[in-house]
Amino acid sequence: AAPLPASRPVPQFQAQPRQEPGLGGDFWKDLPPPQLPAGAAPQDAWRPAGALPPGQLPHGHSIVLPQQVQAGRTLSIGREHTNDIVLDDPLVSRRHARLDPPTATTLAVLHDLGSFNGTFVNGHRLEGAIQLAVGSEVIFGNQTFRWDGHQLVASATAHEFTLYADGLTQVVAGGKRLIENISFQLKPRSLTAVIGPSGAGKSTLLGALTGLKPASHGRVIWQGHDLYQHYAQLRFQIGLVPQQDILHPQLRVRQGLRFAAQLRLPPDTTAQEWDARVHHVASQLQLVQRLDNRIGTQLSGGQRKRVSIATELLTAPPLLFLDEPTSGLDPGLDLEVMRQLRSLADDGRVVMVVTHSVLALDVCDDVLVLAPGGRIAYFGPPDGVLAHFGRSNYPEVFDLLDDPDLWQRIPVPQHAVDTSSMARQSYAAAVPAPPRQSVTRQLSTLVKRNLAVVLADRLLLGMLLLLPLILGGLSRLVPGSNGLSLDESRTRRTLPDGTVVDSFATGEASQRLIVLIVAACLMGTALAIRELVGERPIFKREYAVGLSPGVYFTSKVVVLGTAAFLQGLVVTFLATVGLPGADGGLGTLRVAIAIAALAFTMVVIGLALSALVTSSEQTMPALVGLVMLQLVLSGALFEIAGRPVLEQIAWLSPSRWGYAASASAMDLVRETEGTDEEDWIALGGAGHYVMDLGVLGVLCLVSFVVGLLLVRRSATSED
């Protein structure tokens, strides 16, 4: 067998030195070590195996190592307590890796056992097995080790590291700079606020620091690694709470967090572990008493924001970023949220919050003030902001920032050093995709969540139940008692030449069918058109942590499409019950299937439109316009066949084929000998009926593909 590859050495940065005296290229190495809080015991940078006592680490992990590593013994590594090295980390798999010890002739061999989040050796994800060279860095989840040639040595845990931003610049089309030459450091256990007027690049900076939208130039250093170059290994250690809430308001807190845990944690996590993790993060944020409260109606604004934070804490990230967490909150809730963030930082995290509020800055360690154009105007303690700008309040500071000729005369504090002359890297590569759970697991979780949301949403549930009843009742207002039957309305007459012909009064059946077509289009579209745009912030965050857009869209189609299909059956039943059926009842069943299939197709189109629009306000005009268009193009109101252009356009309309299939099942359109004016796609007979349903299915599939592409686009859009 071919020998296993030796691990590559720990990568070193080779940046060119600065031109400024006294500053080397890797400037963070020259900075003084961070000071531990008062009363905290100093800890060694590296701990030998067996020397680290069991117990909770500050950000919710624990490591249990054997007291003695016997020579020649193979070690199992994972989350389960039966492993030799137990890593109580939610990102570590139950059986994560195996370490074969070195022998007299071979190096130690590390095997990844198919872990979900991966094992990283010197910044590269391990596929299979690799020989460990002395000094190799190994990462399991949030835990970092180094191989010293004999044993794995636990690194300083992530809460002991500092984050460095070095010369971050974001350039967009046209050469416009959203942020320019941003450099600073975030100390361990620190809370930093980013403030500044609108257009100062605060959200752009957040995207650069999290790696979701890497800066055009510059770099972010975490644990001594360039975040952009090692994003696949470091992304698990970053949590991001967007401005909008990232859980469904219809759900209870426990439900929402549990579904989030199922999507984010490794597939081998048990239901008991999900519940334990949910309870743990709820206790961290004082939400235990609120676990059974409904998120949207039974929580305050501050509590809802804490639920969003709890969602990110499920994976215990040591780096936490928040975008406008206090937006829309009153001063009391603003202070409540900021104090909670202070507690999270004290618990061993690096926390940065972008905010417009200046009411609770005194709980922060540092404040970063950005000026228009995305440049640093101040970085330092909050009590020094006003004095730095020579102003007595923050509104005056923001007024000053609007005039660059004034604030640029004020020197920036030295902790935000200028790195404009440093050689920088450019990043054109896309962010690597996060690991994803299996399609079946994600689909199962999302379908269950969608069902829970539907059942918890009284307005939506009421619409699901009442709309078919109302529309079915309206169809009963059509005068007549023949229902969908044509045979009951047959009349026989004799022509002057003695020929006897049958005539069929199709007015009643046609009118009832028009109501059913409108009902199917309205029910399907109304059910779906607000669905995706309404929860776009939730989807975008879940996409960033591994949710498949295809699975997400499919789950919506499965749940809402099934509901619309059942609605179609119900409304047809209510419209025809007690009345003569078409073709002795068999035709009525075929009509019901055609109406239900049309409603299903309209759900798919409605979801595609929901992925296209940028706000919920745009959905109502789209709903009305789409339903009216379907009615006109169906061929039920007036003759479409034989009208060039209009007939071909109508072929693209689902209602055209839903009507044709229903008319075919009813034998509503009769072939007239010697003329081609009849609506040929709606002619009676099983062949035409199957053809019409087949074309409707093709339109449904095309709409699904278009909707999927739009969902993928919305995942990375700016709206």
XYZ file of C-alpha atoms in Angstrom:
719
model
C 0.000 0.000 0.000
C 1.180 3.500 -0.762
C 2.397 5.415 2.292
C 0.073 8.001 3.782
C 0.924 11.625 3.037
C 2.725 13.547 5.728
C 0.873 16.557 7.047
C 1.920 19.891 5.681
C 3.556 22.358 8.055
C 1.498 24.995 9.801
C 1.175 27.818 7.241
C 3.097 30.998 7.925
C 2.269 34.461 6.628
C 4.856 35.914 4.274
C 3.546 39.458 4.007
C 5.993 42.173 3.060
C 7.092 44.373 5.950
C 5.498 47.745 6.424
C 7.239 50.951 5.585
C 6.395 52.438 8.961
C 9.253 52.066 11.446
C 8.746 49.548 14.183
C 5.900 47.624 12.532
C 6.525 44.266 10.891
C 4.298 42.610 8.338
C 2.685 40.333 10.934
C 2.004 43.241 13.205
C -0.222 41.308 15.597
C 2.797 39.296 16.784
C 4.387 42.486 18.114
C 1.354 43.539 20.104
C 1.337 42.977 23.875
C -0.456 39.835 25.047
C -4.062 40.357 26.151
C -4.636 40.916 29.837
C -6.917 38.507 31.646
C -9.790 39.988 33.664
C -9.154 40.641 37.324
C -9.303 37.455 39.322
C -8.843 35.157 36.355
C -6.171 32.527 36.689
C -3.436 32.559 34.033
C -3.436 29.545 31.729
C -0.687 27.982 29.689
C -0.850 28.346 25.953
C -0.553 24.570 25.472
C -1.645 21.867 27.868
C -0.349 18.301 27.766
C -2.845 15.489 27.472
C -4.068 14.488 30.898
C -3.255 17.841 32.488
C -6.537 19.546 31.613
C -9.179 18.811 34.245
C -12.735 18.085 33.110
C -15.123 20.992 33.376
C -16.973 23.626 31.450
C -14.915 26.025 29.392
C -16.129 29.613 29.293
C -18.078 29.276 26.051
C -19.795 26.010 26.882
C -17.309 23.285 25.973
C -15.471 20.751 28.044
C -12.578 18.447 27.203
C -11.884 15.198 29.006
C -8.464 13.705 28.317
C -7.023 10.446 29.691
C -4.683 10.916 32.625
C -2.082 8.773 30.937
C -1.705 7.926 27.273
C -0.343 4.418 27.090
C 2.359 3.788 24.526
C 1.015 2.066 21.434
C -2.613 2.704 22.311
C -5.064 3.875 19.645
C -7.176 6.806 20.827
C -10.765 7.487 19.812
C -11.867 11.116 19.672
C -15.419 12.429 19.712
C -18.398 13.807 21.568
C -19.567 10.529 23.081
C -18.377 9.907 26.637
C -16.992 6.454 25.760
C -14.200 7.985 23.640
C -10.646 8.198 24.938
C -10.650 11.938 24.238
C -14.098 13.405 24.897
C -14.849 16.783 23.317
C -18.079 18.212 24.676
C -18.519 20.436 21.658
C -21.781 20.606 19.652
C -19.821 20.701 16.380
C -17.911 17.499 17.115
C -19.405 14.220 15.908
C -20.137 11.352 18.247
C -17.273 9.325 16.754
C -15.194 12.026 15.138
C -11.646 10.718 14.619
C -9.120 8.049 15.542
C -5.438 8.513 16.348
C -2.996 5.666 15.762
C 0.144 6.285 17.855
C 3.620 6.441 16.343
C 5.889 3.432 16.310
C 9.632 3.072 16.023
C 9.371 3.264 12.242
C 6.173 5.224 11.498
C 4.587 8.535 12.368
C 1.265 8.847 14.149
C -1.719 8.527 11.832
C -4.917 10.530 12.273
C -8.114 9.163 10.719
C -11.285 11.168 10.187
C -14.251 8.860 10.764
C -16.642 10.625 8.428
C -17.300 13.519 10.793
C -19.945 16.012 9.677
C -17.992 19.227 10.278
C -14.635 17.691 9.469
C -11.167 17.365 10.965
C -8.670 20.015 9.897
C -4.910 19.474 9.871
C -2.822 22.598 9.302
C -5.769 24.388 7.737
C -6.821 21.615 5.351
C -9.810 19.336 5.771
C -8.737 15.763 6.305
C -10.100 13.213 3.866
C -9.400 9.725 5.144
C -6.083 9.586 7.028
C -2.821 11.503 7.291
C 0.527 11.151 9.050
C 1.083 13.802 11.712
C 4.387 15.635 11.638
C 5.654 17.241 14.820
C 3.952 20.611 15.329
C 0.911 19.788 13.213
C -2.172 21.747 14.206
C -5.389 19.724 14.456
C -8.880 21.192 14.834
C -12.023 19.288 15.840
C -15.054 21.609 15.813
C -14.103 24.545 18.033
C -11.215 22.700 19.695
C -7.586 23.155 18.623
C -4.707 20.768 19.378
C -1.069 20.430 18.394
C 0.814 17.176 17.909
C 4.139 17.244 19.775
C 5.370 13.922 18.412
C 3.987 11.864 21.289
C 0.567 13.215 22.183
C -2.111 15.734 21.275
C -1.645 18.891 23.295
C -4.704 21.083 23.869
C -4.225 24.554 22.455
C -5.244 27.720 24.152
C -9.000 27.617 23.708
C -10.637 29.922 21.230
C -11.721 32.381 23.913
C -8.050 33.245 24.502
C -7.436 34.477 20.952
C -7.621 37.969 19.501
C -9.239 38.954 16.213
C -7.237 41.269 13.951
C -8.574 43.255 11.014
C -5.707 44.354 8.795
C -6.219 46.915 6.027
C -9.732 45.850 5.035
C -10.926 47.604 1.888
C -14.066 46.779 -0.075
C -14.231 48.018 -3.670
C -17.357 47.573 -5.785
C -18.146 48.150 -9.448
C -17.099 51.579 -10.612
C -14.236 51.756 -8.136
C -16.366 52.948 -5.229
C -14.896 52.063 -1.828
C -17.437 51.010 0.782
C -14.788 50.612 3.490
C -11.172 51.706 3.267
C -8.072 50.597 5.140
C -9.821 49.316 8.273
C -7.399 47.947 10.887
C -8.026 47.146 14.555
C -7.910 44.312 17.063
C -10.674 42.784 19.172
C -9.300 41.513 22.461
C -10.375 38.275 24.155
C -13.553 38.475 26.242
C -14.360 41.868 24.743
C -17.505 43.635 23.572
C -16.984 46.179 20.791
C -19.630 48.503 19.345
C -19.495 49.844 15.787
C -21.286 53.151 15.320
C -21.444 55.782 12.636
C -23.856 57.602 10.339
C -25.762 55.838 7.577
C -23.561 54.973 4.626
C -20.439 54.572 6.731
C -20.017 50.916 5.744
C -20.972 49.246 9.027
C -22.779 46.314 7.430
C -20.053 46.006 4.793
C -17.467 45.734 7.560
C -19.543 43.038 9.231
C -19.649 41.030 6.010
C -15.868 41.329 5.658
C -15.189 40.278 9.257
C -17.480 37.246 9.094
C -16.093 36.118 5.743
C -19.539 36.025 4.131
C -18.518 38.881 1.824
C -14.720 38.983 1.896
C -12.988 42.323 1.546
C -11.372 43.143 -1.786
C -8.069 43.832 -0.006
C -6.689 43.172 3.446
C -7.199 40.253 5.761
C -8.850 39.071 8.956
C -6.658 37.105 11.363
C -8.172 34.644 13.835
C -6.147 32.082 15.782
C -3.115 33.126 13.754
C -4.815 32.164 10.477
C -6.098 34.276 7.639
C -9.872 33.854 7.807
C -10.320 34.080 4.047
C -7.659 31.474 3.285
C -8.867 29.106 6.009
C -12.559 29.882 5.973
C -13.628 26.254 5.711
C -11.967 25.443 9.035
C -12.791 28.691 10.883
C -16.351 29.378 9.741
C -17.791 27.191 12.510
C -16.349 29.534 15.114
C -18.293 32.542 13.803
C -21.857 33.412 14.764
C -23.838 36.166 13.041
C -27.152 37.576 14.261
C -28.732 39.668 11.469
C -30.945 42.650 12.120
C -34.170 40.748 11.456
C -35.285 37.924 13.740
C -34.167 34.518 12.464
C -36.887 32.299 13.921
C -40.505 31.938 12.823
C -42.739 34.117 15.016
C -45.558 31.545 14.905
C -43.478 28.948 16.764
C -42.799 28.660 20.450
C -39.261 29.338 21.615
C -38.542 25.675 22.317
C -39.858 24.616 18.898
C -37.876 27.229 17.012
C -34.601 26.477 18.777
C -35.088 22.734 18.424
C -35.629 22.952 14.667
C -32.568 25.208 14.411
C -30.536 22.654 16.369
C -31.632 19.870 14.017
C -30.437 21.886 11.012
C -27.124 23.068 12.496
C -25.805 20.265 14.685
C -24.186 17.049 13.408
C -26.573 14.366 12.116
C -25.628 11.966 14.919
C -26.988 14.355 17.557
C -29.823 12.693 19.481
C -33.156 14.224 20.436
C -32.006 14.329 24.056
C -28.894 16.247 23.011
C -31.005 18.704 21.000
C -33.154 19.383 24.039
C -30.130 19.686 26.319
C -28.473 22.144 23.963
C -31.664 24.211 23.694
C -31.975 24.340 27.480
C -28.306 25.292 27.821
C -28.472 28.304 25.505
C -31.817 29.338 26.985
C -30.274 29.356 30.449
C -27.360 31.447 29.163
C -29.797 34.108 27.977
C -32.359 33.876 30.806
C -34.984 32.389 28.498
C -35.778 29.152 30.332
C -39.045 30.565 31.659
C -39.979 31.630 28.126
C -39.335 28.368 26.293
C -43.045 27.634 25.872
C -43.985 31.176 24.833
C -44.880 32.000 21.262
C -42.069 34.041 19.716
C -44.128 36.575 17.800
C -46.872 37.413 20.297
C -45.719 36.470 23.789
C -42.201 37.925 23.890
C -40.955 41.487 24.128
C -38.674 42.909 21.464
C -35.634 42.343 23.649
C -36.634 38.752 24.358
C -37.131 38.045 20.654
C -33.657 39.370 19.973
C -32.277 37.091 22.682
C -33.976 34.148 20.971
C -32.158 35.049 17.745
C -28.888 35.195 19.685
C -29.685 31.818 21.246
C -30.030 30.361 17.750
C -26.434 31.308 16.984
C -25.189 30.049 20.352
C -26.408 26.528 19.563
C -23.053 25.841 17.898
C -21.120 27.670 20.672
C -19.156 30.067 18.437
C -16.344 31.964 20.206
C -16.790 34.841 17.729
C -20.181 36.553 17.702
C -21.264 39.420 15.443
C -24.607 41.217 15.654
C -26.165 43.629 13.163
C -28.423 46.237 14.784
C -29.734 43.990 17.605
C -31.366 46.964 19.355
C -33.085 48.404 16.281
C -36.668 49.357 17.118
C -36.298 48.721 20.855
C -37.095 51.250 23.547
C -34.202 52.441 25.768
C -34.924 49.912 28.504
C -34.855 46.931 26.144
C -31.817 48.414 24.404
C -29.894 48.338 27.676
C -31.179 44.828 28.430
C -29.799 43.451 25.157
C -26.448 45.219 25.529
C -26.010 43.912 29.072
C -26.733 40.421 27.790
C -24.013 40.850 25.172
C -21.665 42.037 27.893
C -22.364 38.810 29.773
C -21.660 36.721 26.666
C -18.324 38.468 26.195
C -17.397 37.912 29.837
C -18.217 34.243 29.319
C -15.295 33.945 26.910
C -16.302 35.305 23.519
C -15.234 38.088 21.225
C -18.440 40.042 20.543
C -18.918 42.870 18.049
C -22.219 44.702 17.657
C -23.190 47.160 14.924
C -25.634 49.669 16.365
C -27.229 53.054 15.834
C -27.933 53.386 19.538
C -25.445 55.144 21.797
C -27.421 54.729 25.031
C -25.549 51.708 26.378
C -22.034 52.106 24.987
C -20.601 52.223 28.493
C -20.970 48.432 28.799
C -18.567 47.990 25.858
C -14.799 47.647 26.044
C -14.205 49.550 22.816
C -16.109 51.655 20.326
C -15.267 51.768 16.624
C -16.542 54.933 14.943
C -16.814 54.779 11.161
C -17.062 57.902 9.034
C -18.797 58.177 5.647
C -16.680 56.394 3.088
C -15.946 53.538 5.483
C -12.893 54.960 7.249
C -12.005 54.746 10.917
C -12.567 57.989 12.790
C -12.049 56.549 16.280
C -11.276 53.251 17.977
C -10.911 53.050 21.726
C -12.752 53.088 25.059
C -16.300 54.453 25.014
C -15.518 57.148 27.572
C -13.017 58.692 25.157
C -15.277 59.166 22.124
C -16.690 62.593 22.926
C -13.368 63.953 24.158
C -11.629 62.677 21.028
C -13.931 64.687 18.780
C -14.222 67.630 21.145
C -18.011 67.388 21.307
C -20.474 67.117 24.185
C -22.927 64.593 22.693
C -23.138 61.974 19.960
C -25.424 63.895 17.562
C -22.722 66.549 17.383
C -20.149 63.829 16.682
C -22.234 62.503 13.780
C -22.650 66.034 12.431
C -18.885 66.406 12.576
C -18.393 63.155 10.662
C -20.450 64.529 7.790
C -17.662 67.069 7.214
C -14.464 65.137 6.358
C -12.365 68.304 6.322
C -13.009 68.653 10.049
C -12.747 65.123 11.459
C -9.745 64.110 9.339
C -7.660 66.685 11.183
C -8.138 64.654 14.369
C -5.511 61.871 14.699
C -6.870 58.339 14.968
C -5.897 56.562 18.231
C -2.874 54.312 17.853
C -4.778 51.075 18.478
C -6.327 51.491 15.021
C -3.075 51.645 13.072
C -2.920 52.650 9.432
C -1.848 49.857 7.108
C -2.180 51.650 3.814
C 1.389 50.854 2.734
C 1.222 47.176 3.552
C 1.243 44.677 0.694
C -2.242 43.205 0.553
C -3.963 40.207 -0.892
C -6.989 40.339 -3.167
C -9.777 37.816 -2.932
C -11.798 36.859 -5.954
C -12.690 33.302 -4.990
C -16.171 32.588 -3.707
C -16.697 31.587 -0.104
C -16.595 27.769 0.108
C -19.920 26.124 0.756
C -20.499 24.932 4.321
C -21.054 21.229 5.002
C -24.624 20.148 4.492
C -26.681 17.461 6.107
C -28.230 14.843 3.863
C -31.071 15.924 1.610
C -33.524 13.588 3.325
C -32.610 14.853 6.797
C -32.930 18.508 5.834
C -36.160 17.885 3.932
C -37.682 15.967 6.838
C -36.777 18.728 9.301
C -38.078 21.516 7.072
C -41.336 19.727 6.264
C -41.966 19.205 9.984
C -41.152 22.840 10.679
C -43.407 24.082 7.875
C -46.261 21.969 9.206
C -45.675 23.316 12.708
C -45.730 26.886 11.380
C -48.969 26.281 9.449
C -50.691 24.683 12.433
C -49.524 27.485 14.735
C -50.576 30.296 12.380
C -54.284 30.750 13.073
C -54.781 33.182 10.204
C -53.161 30.861 7.662
C -54.925 27.813 9.063
C -58.236 29.657 8.920
C -57.613 30.579 5.292
C -56.771 26.983 4.468
C -60.046 25.776 5.948
C -62.428 28.595 5.065
C -61.366 29.571 1.552
C -62.524 26.299 -0.092
C -65.776 26.506 1.858
C -66.409 30.085 0.740
C -65.488 29.495 -2.892
C -67.388 26.228 -2.980
C -70.412 28.038 -1.590
C -70.114 30.747 -4.237
C -70.230 28.122 -6.961
C -73.637 27.033 -5.651
C -75.009 30.449 -6.583
C -74.885 29.493 -10.264
C -78.540 29.008 -11.302
C -79.629 25.569 -12.375
C -79.672 22.040 -11.046
C -77.653 20.132 -13.630
C -74.261 20.589 -11.954
C -71.471 19.543 -14.272
C -73.701 17.178 -16.243
C -74.483 17.830 -19.902
C -76.762 14.837 -20.448
C -79.455 16.264 -18.200
C -79.698 19.390 -20.344
C -79.897 17.657 -23.711
C -82.634 18.723 -26.139
C -83.533 16.994 -29.406
C -84.763 18.833 -32.470
C -85.462 18.038 -36.132
C -83.904 20.072 -38.899
C -85.949 21.101 -42.020
C -84.364 18.302 -44.012
C -85.579 15.793 -41.452
C -82.248 15.279 -39.650
C -82.547 14.782 -35.871
C -79.762 16.422 -33.812
C -79.006 16.739 -30.108
C -78.173 20.114 -28.548
C -76.560 20.636 -25.136
C -77.094 23.674 -22.930
C -73.594 24.073 -21.522
C -74.097 27.432 -19.835
C -74.573 26.136 -16.269
C -71.701 23.644 -16.394
C -69.393 26.206 -17.986
C -70.251 28.811 -15.350
C -69.572 26.387 -12.513
C -66.279 25.458 -14.118
C -65.257 29.133 -14.326
C -65.779 29.459 -10.564
C -63.655 26.362 -9.956
C -60.837 27.641 -12.183
C -60.770 30.979 -10.347
C -60.888 29.168 -7.000
C -57.907 26.972 -7.865
C -55.816 29.919 -9.062
C -56.717 32.060 -6.059
C -56.173 29.361 -3.424
C -52.831 28.219 -4.772
C -51.386 31.677 -5.337
C -52.664 33.222 -2.091
C -51.242 30.347 -0.089
C -47.712 30.745 -1.442
C -47.023 34.261 -2.656
C -46.006 35.721 0.730
C -44.196 32.648 1.983
C -40.594 33.102 0.841
C -40.282 36.878 0.938
C -41.698 36.892 4.464
C -39.014 34.609 5.867
C -36.088 35.616 3.668
C -33.868 36.704 6.620
C -34.349 33.255 8.172
C -33.507 31.481 4.920
C -30.430 33.592 4.189
C -28.944 32.883 7.606
C -29.720 29.165 7.377
C -28.250 29.067 3.873
C -25.034 30.550 5.278
C -24.738 27.657 7.737
C -25.476 24.888 5.242
C -29.154 24.803 4.259
C -29.698 23.661 0.669
C -31.814 26.115 -1.388
C -33.230 23.198 -3.355
C -34.340 21.375 -0.224
C -35.769 24.586 1.222
C -37.838 25.288 -1.898
C -38.932 21.659 -2.191
C -40.140 21.603 1.418
C -42.373 24.585 0.697
C -43.765 22.918 -2.419
C -44.448 19.684 -0.531
C -46.349 21.281 2.356
C -48.157 24.122 0.597
C -48.704 22.157 -2.609
C -50.312 19.305 -0.691
C -52.556 21.769 1.142
C -53.618 23.412 -2.132
C -54.236 20.031 -3.786
C -56.571 19.069 -0.943
C -58.274 22.457 -1.179
C -58.901 21.809 -4.870
C -60.562 18.487 -4.113
C -62.700 20.034 -1.379
C -63.898 23.000 -3.425
C -64.869 20.716 -6.326
C -66.761 18.418 -3.971
C -68.655 21.339 -2.426
C -69.476 22.738 -5.863
C -70.965 19.471 -7.120
C -72.295 17.545 -4.105
C -75.990 16.776 -4.522
C -75.966 17.744 -8.193
C -75.725 15.491 -11.250
C -72.136 14.626 -12.044
C -70.369 14.620 -15.369
C -70.211 11.241 -17.092
C -72.105 9.543 -14.304
C -69.746 10.837 -11.609
C -66.467 9.623 -13.110
C -66.109 12.855 -15.043
C -66.604 14.849 -11.843
C -63.724 12.964 -10.232
C -61.541 13.813 -13.210
C -62.549 17.461 -12.902
C -61.612 17.421 -9.206
C -58.167 16.039 -10.033
C -57.643 18.689 -12.737
C -58.694 21.516 -10.389
C -56.454 20.167 -7.610
C -53.517 19.844 -10.025
C -54.071 23.438 -11.162
C -54.055 24.639 -7.533
C -50.798 22.736 -6.925
C -49.185 24.332 -9.987
C -50.279 27.787 -8.854
C -48.549 27.162 -5.510
C -45.274 26.572 -7.348
C -45.769 29.735 -9.414
C -46.708 31.675 -6.276
C -43.533 30.524 -4.541
C -41.466 31.555 -7.555
C -43.050 35.015 -7.445
C -42.405 35.186 -3.707
C -38.733 34.512 -4.378
C -38.705 37.232 -7.041
C -40.259 40.151 -5.141
C -38.233 42.116 -2.620
C -40.933 43.011 -0.083
C -44.261 41.706 1.183
C -45.969 44.884 -0.035
C -45.324 43.807 -3.625
C -47.186 40.522 -3.259
C -50.793 41.777 -3.263
C -50.622 43.481 -6.696
C -48.826 40.403 -8.020
C -51.559 38.150 -6.598
C -54.417 40.112 -8.171
C -52.660 40.470 -11.506
C -51.734 36.794 -11.718
C -55.241 35.524 -10.911
C -56.835 37.908 -13.421
C -54.336 36.850 -16.081
C -55.105 33.188 -15.460
C -58.833 33.828 -15.780
C -58.464 35.669 -19.095
C -56.100 33.097 -20.604
C -58.020 30.043 -19.410
C -60.470 30.044 -22.322
C -63.400 29.800 -19.936
C -64.630 33.392 -20.351
C -64.374 33.644 -24.128
C -63.089 31.641 -27.038
C -59.290 31.483 -27.254
C -58.949 28.809 -29.920
C -58.381 30.089 -33.421
C -57.051 33.484 -32.318
C -53.406 33.760 -33.410
C -50.859 34.983 -30.865
C -53.394 34.999 -28.017
C -53.878 31.253 -28.357
C -50.128 30.625 -28.301
C -49.622 32.910 -25.284
C -52.402 31.057 -23.479
C -50.500 27.798 -23.896
C -48.044 29.149 -21.287
C -50.853 29.626 -18.765
C -51.570 26.774 -16.297
C -55.236 27.794 -16.156
C -55.557 27.122 -19.903
C -54.603 23.493 -19.428
C -56.486 23.110 -16.153
C -59.626 24.353 -17.879
C -58.972 22.158 -20.922
C -58.544 19.048 -18.759
C -61.735 19.824 -16.835
C -63.693 20.540 -20.022
C -62.382 17.316 -21.528
C -63.522 15.354 -18.472
C -66.986 16.943 -18.770
C -67.141 16.512 -22.561
C -67.932 20.221 -22.590
C -66.492 20.853 -26.062
C -67.945 18.732 -28.863
C -66.196 18.213 -32.175
C -68.202 19.754 -35.021
C -67.978 17.983 -38.349
C -66.670 20.103 -41.176
C -65.166 22.870 -39.060
C -61.951 23.414 -37.122
C -63.265 26.141 -34.833
C -63.633 23.895 -31.789
C -61.191 24.167 -28.874
C -59.197 21.059 -29.790
C -57.167 20.836 -26.568
C -60.409 20.662 -24.559
C -62.104 17.971 -26.616
C -63.574 15.064 -24.739
C -61.853 11.741 -24.399
C -59.235 10.153 -22.177
C -56.431 11.000 -24.591
C -57.067 14.728 -24.495
C -57.544 14.666 -20.710
C -54.200 12.946 -20.123
C -52.478 15.283 -22.593
C -53.848 18.358 -20.817
C -52.722 17.117 -17.398
C -49.323 16.231 -18.851
C -48.778 19.747 -20.196
C -49.921 21.152 -16.840
C -47.296 18.959 -15.178
C -44.603 20.263 -17.529
C -45.552 23.860 -16.683
C -45.384 22.954 -13.002
C -41.900 21.491 -13.445
C -40.678 24.535 -15.390
C -42.073 26.813 -12.680
C -40.270 24.719 -10.056
C -36.925 25.123 -11.833
C -37.452 28.878 -12.240
C -38.439 29.170 -8.583
C -35.372 27.239 -7.490
C -33.085 29.529 -9.488
C -34.754 32.580 -7.941
C -34.340 31.141 -4.450
C -30.641 30.538 -5.091
C -30.295 34.135 -6.256
C -32.127 35.511 -3.217
C -29.765 33.616 -0.893
C -26.906 35.952 -1.796
C -28.826 39.081 -2.783
C -28.434 42.390 -0.953
C -32.131 42.906 -0.161
